[in-house]
Amino acid sequence: MSDYLSTTEKETSEMLKSIGVNSIDELFDDIPRDLKLKKLNLPQGKSQQETMEIMTALSKKNKVYDVILRGAGSYDHYIPSMVKNLASRSEFITAYTPYQAEMSQGILQAIFEYQSMICNLTGMDVSNASVYNGANAAAEAMLMSTDRTRKVFITFDNIRPDTLKVLNTYAHRRGITVCVLPSKEGVCDLKALKEHLDDTSAAVYIEQPNYFGLLEDAEKIGELAHEAKAKFVMGCNPIALAIVKSPAECGADIAVGDAQPLGLPMAFGGPYVGFMACTEKEMRKMPGRIVGETTDHDGNRAYVLTLQAREQHIRREKAFSNICSNQAYCALIASMYMAAMGPSGMEEVANACVSYAHYFADALASLGFALKYNGEFFHEFVTVSTIPAEKILKALDKEGILGGLKLSDNEILWCTTETLTKADIDRAVEVIRRVK
Amino acid sequence: MKLIFEISEQGKRCATLRTPEVNHTKVGKKFARTTKLELPEVSEVDFSRHYTALSRRAFGVDNGFYPLGSCTMKYNPKINEEVAALAGFTRIHPLQPENTVQGALEVMNTLSGYLAEITGMDAVTLQPNAGAHGEYTGLLLIAAYHASRKDFKRTKVIVPDSAHGTNPASAVMAGFEIINVPSDEQKGVDLEELKKVVGDDTAALMLTNPTTLGLFEKNIKQISKIIHDAGGLLYYDGANLNAVMGVVRPGDMGFDVVHLNLHKTFSTPHGGGGPGSGPVGCKSALAQFLPDPRVEKTDKGYKFVCSKKSIGKVASFYGNFGVYVRALTYIITLGAEGIKSAAQHAVLNANYLKANIEDLYPTEKGRHCMHEFVVSMQELKDKTGVSAMDIAKTMIDRGYHPPTMYFPLIIHEALMFEPTETETKQTLDEVITALREIYDEAFKDPEYMKAAPHHAQIGRPDEVKAARQPIVRYKK
């Protein structure tokens, strides 16, 4: 057993003597005796070596696939070595939220750089230091955009299911209605949107690309939202933004999304990082930490946590959000990823994603797996076939390939990224061809 | 130091990728980005030096003493990081078939079970991403519980004036109104005041125990009775569990719902502000409302289950899984006896530090503290003009991270010290000497201290300017 304590028995008794007690138990005298626990029912502590064996054995009970053709909110991208290596410096890992600016300039500057990169990627004016994940970012945007008279948050049935579930949870106790409009041919139905927008509409939320991988006519949707004086909120895949119109170009008031594709492993769903950016007009309503630039008393450039009057530790029940800890370390990794890739690298990743997706979709089409929707897609797409999805996925699984996500008995949502090669896709196609 | 944008040179690059071997597909004109992507362009050497330089301007537990009260800055074991980086934990997709992620489900199920045992609760969800997120989730459980009993008038949550700011903020997010209740002379909840505000509109009382003053709430049994007799529930803010784990359990104190911070109590790193993890435990009457999905152990292995009465999801997928792996590694390492001894030594270290400075740094008299203690520098400020902030900034000059400042709000000129159990006696002795010298300095050269720090990365920043003329991103 190791308990990571640093004091010897001799030191412990010196300390007790210095305090003026005979035993550690005496320090717990304030606790009513009848409440005290006899013994925790947990296993005995283990040596480091044994713990490593136990945890390694657990990790081996999970199947690691050679080829991954599944996305749906979690994406397998190549993570550059220097991102993994530099991020592992323990100064980054073991620091707290940078409350003491004078000894935390490194963390503060890293967050400032992250905010700047998110602003550049989305085209928005202001980014916060991160929220929990993409779904929570959407929920925070919902709370940010609703007010006393506008309490209907409009979205469509083609956003990620988890986002919708989290929106519903957050809306329920706040008197907010999440209005889910139907999609048409996989994309947002503008006619339905037009009919539903009125003076109770707080905002319209769409995802770009949407859950089915399709690109939305975001500009048009933004225009409709603004005509009704509602806000326009876009949930975006950050890799797509390298080559797809930014939220700012589409007129968004708030841009959110999950930055997991930027250097974070799939890791069974987390930790990921929600990004959140908005126009300057919305800045003082945005939740979460924000780092700002200022000067110290000698005029040197300095970074601090700023606009804190929005936050829970100052405003308590009047705060815009309860968020305290965010996903700072994941945001650091996302910014390292963007710096390592640079603009050209980001575009290359995005282009590889799209190119492989179209190559794969064409190959599947030749096998009789028709695209369910006609719209333009990014790196995910839905196929329909007469062969049961289950059969296809099982056949791929046997070959170490994680197939797409089954959406219904004969529909599959596929995803491709730059981690694949042509040979991987050809092999998957060959396996599917043999399924009958 | 320069921003990464300021070392950027057009045409430089770092990571390179394989050229795709398939035809290039372009995004249609209607959807294509037209504005330039303004990201930094740096070489690999630039990159490595830049982030190394940033890390050298960061201060973590590995750099030195970090007594940030309420934050439990204990040592983050290296084995946790190595385990969490295993391919079997990182290279798994959250929507893989259940039979291919039995190890991940076992991690979640085992950790939930251990946390239920440590807190004395019947069921646990791991899904919330942070402590405040856990509070929010716990309060939704409480709302669902009252609603299920058609008890719709319970709209109020009672919060002591010493509570963390997240408590009232979370309760408002969960749709409740806040009733603040003052502390008594012993800095515990004032029972008479509490009796005045409880009633048939009380949904819950949120309590941290030990309190934010680092003192055990001695009247916990009476408080529990007052709340339960009124039909309310008792919520445990687990921020301070490190003081009492293995010694006394929230469930046995009468709490119905509890959130924990894996990033405080269970050694997972804070990463400069997250990711954390805020699991929520509850008594069986509330278990059916926990977020979907939960992991269940069956004859055929582990599987995800959902409940018709669940409050829904509070985060995407299953929360911060990588943090669970680290926390489980920690609990397996410590075991039953190690968990308890961690709490004991956390309390020992805090009392040792307190006993050796309290003649100069006054705190609650005549009682042992738990894992942390709060001193008031009001008297020193009256005499010398040196404030709690000035002391904190002087500590920076000596290479120590300051304690939490100006919290809880009920103590004037507050400094809250939490040394944690992993701190060495040698360091504590050095800190004691330093704090005693700093106290003397306040009388000798108060002006010098008011201008501290003198040897840090920067002097005191102009926070007013930052808020009035916000510059929150780099612009060319």
CSV table of C-alpha atoms in Angstrom, one decimal, chain A residues 73 131-142 153 159-168 170 205 207 235 256-259 272-276, chain B residues 127 129 133 313-317:
chain,number,residue,atom,x,y,z
A,73,GLY,CA,-19.8,13.1,-31.5
A,131,VAL,CA,-17.0,24.7,-20.4
A,132,TYR,CA,-17.5,21.0,-19.8
A,133,ASN,CA,-18.2,19.6,-23.3
A,134,GLY,CA,-20.1,20.5,-26.5
A,135,ALA,CA,-23.5,19.5,-25.1
A,136,ASN,CA,-23.0,21.7,-22.0
A,137,ALA,CA,-21.8,24.5,-24.2
A,138,ALA,CA,-25.1,24.4,-26.1
A,139,ALA,CA,-27.0,24.3,-22.8
A,140,GLU,CA,-25.1,27.3,-21.5
A,141,ALA,CA,-25.8,29.2,-24.7
A,142,MET,CA,-29.5,28.4,-24.2
A,153,PHE,CA,-35.3,27.6,-27.6
A,159,ILE,CA,-28.7,17.7,-33.7
A,160,ARG,CA,-26.7,15.2,-31.7
A,161,PRO,CA,-29.0,13.2,-29.4
A,162,ASP,CA,-26.8,13.9,-26.3
A,163,THR,CA,-27.0,17.6,-27.0
A,164,LEU,CA,-30.7,17.5,-27.1
A,165,LYS,CA,-30.9,15.4,-23.9
A,166,VAL,CA,-28.7,17.9,-22.1
A,167,LEU,CA,-30.7,20.9,-23.4
A,168,ASN,CA,-33.9,19.3,-22.1
A,170,TYR,CA,-31.2,22.3,-18.4
A,205,TYR,CA,-29.7,26.3,-32.4
A,207,GLU,CA,-25.2,22.0,-35.6
A,235,GLY,CA,-22.8,24.2,-32.6
A,256,VAL,CA,-20.3,26.5,-29.4
A,257,GLY,CA,-19.0,23.0,-29.9
A,258,ASP,CA,-16.8,20.2,-28.6
A,259,ALA,CA,-13.1,20.7,-29.2
A,272,TYR,CA,-13.5,16.6,-23.7
A,273,VAL,CA,-13.9,20.4,-23.8
A,274,GLY,CA,-16.8,22.6,-24.7
A,275,PHE,CA,-15.8,25.8,-26.5
A,276,MET,CA,-18.0,28.9,-26.4
B,127,GLN,CA,-21.6,11.9,-15.0
B,129,ASN,CA,-18.0,17.1,-15.0
B,133,HIS,CA,-22.0,20.4,-12.0
B,313,LYS,CA,-28.4,13.6,-19.1
B,314,VAL,CA,-26.3,16.4,-17.6
B,315,ALA,CA,-23.3,15.9,-20.0
B,316,SER,CA,-22.5,14.2,-23.2
B,317,PHE,CA,-21.6,10.4,-23.1
